[in-house]
Amino acid sequence: RIHRCASCGTRLSTRRLHTARLLHLSQSCHRHGQALHCCKPLPQQTMMPRRRPSRAVGLLLLATQAAALPKWLRWPGKTKEQKAVERVLNEFERDEFYGCIGAKPSANAAALKKAYRATAKLCHPDKNSDSRAPSAFDAARDAYDILSDPDARREYDRRRQARLREEKKNPKK
């Protein structure tokens, strides 16, 4: 209910009314400070009919609720598995094995294994229908084989540091 001042019609806030009732005080209008003995509730206002949303708003709502839609109605886009295959192949081609399996260069053996297993799940040919999934799975396995062997990893880190220094000196445009 909306309360108004009986004399001037000023709208009274619900917070003020609640405080006044708790303290057993008479309510006063903030415009002219008169004590109010009765407040008139506003009559129920009629609701305006809702406008139909524009087509752009409808499409935006559809895009935000895409997960709730059936697969055949969803907006075509890359799945998580397709993005993983693309990332693995691109990083392997750039000779960046840490990025290939999704691990940091400072990761220990357990973190490398965890990252490799997550990537292998996404890129496994039995789970992923992408035609490039077998090659991405092999690339991730090759990268993990090198990074899991301490001697091979040390050698790879030396080569990687030299390559990064060279790229820093001569950046490609």
PDB file of C-alpha atoms in Angstrom, residues 19 23 25 30 48 52 55 67 78 80 87-88 93 96 116 120 125 137-138 142 148 161 170-171:
ATOM      1  CA  THR A  19       9.854   3.627  12.044  1.00  0.00           C
ATOM      2  CA  LEU A  23       8.265   4.137  18.066  1.00  0.00           C
ATOM      3  CA  LEU A  25       4.982   8.366  17.115  1.00  0.00           C
ATOM      4  CA  HIS A  30       8.367  16.071   5.391  1.00  0.00           C
ATOM      5  CA  MET A  48      -0.607  -0.350 -18.444  1.00  0.00           C
ATOM      6  CA  ARG A  52       5.722  -6.697 -26.932  1.00  0.00           C
ATOM      7  CA  ARG A  55      12.856  -8.588 -32.331  1.00  0.00           C
ATOM      8  CA  ALA A  67      21.365 -23.784 -22.770  1.00  0.00           C
ATOM      9  CA  LYS A  78      31.913 -24.220 -31.360  1.00  0.00           C
ATOM     10  CA  LYS A  80      34.012 -27.050 -25.714  1.00  0.00           C
ATOM     11  CA  ARG A  87      43.768 -25.168 -29.079  1.00  0.00           C
ATOM     12  CA  VAL A  88      45.782 -28.406 -28.868  1.00  0.00           C
ATOM     13  CA  GLU A  93      52.124 -26.541 -34.179  1.00  0.00           C
ATOM     14  CA  GLU A  96      54.232 -24.846 -27.136  1.00  0.00           C
ATOM     15  CA  TYR A 116      46.844 -33.837 -19.582  1.00  0.00           C
ATOM     16  CA  ALA A 120      42.758 -36.058 -23.248  1.00  0.00           C
ATOM     17  CA  PRO A 125      38.291 -39.683 -30.566  1.00  0.00           C
ATOM     18  CA  PHE A 137      44.760 -36.574 -29.039  1.00  0.00           C
ATOM     19  CA  ASP A 138      48.103 -37.783 -30.453  1.00  0.00           C
ATOM     20  CA  ASP A 142      53.272 -36.519 -27.497  1.00  0.00           C
ATOM     21  CA  SER A 148      56.522 -36.076 -18.072  1.00  0.00           C
ATOM     22  CA  GLN A 161      63.517 -20.300 -23.425  1.00  0.00           C
ATOM     23  CA  ASN A 170      62.590 -10.348 -33.484  1.00  0.00           C
ATOM     24  CA  PRO A 171      58.820 -10.083 -33.058  1.00  0.00           C
TER      25      PRO A 171
END
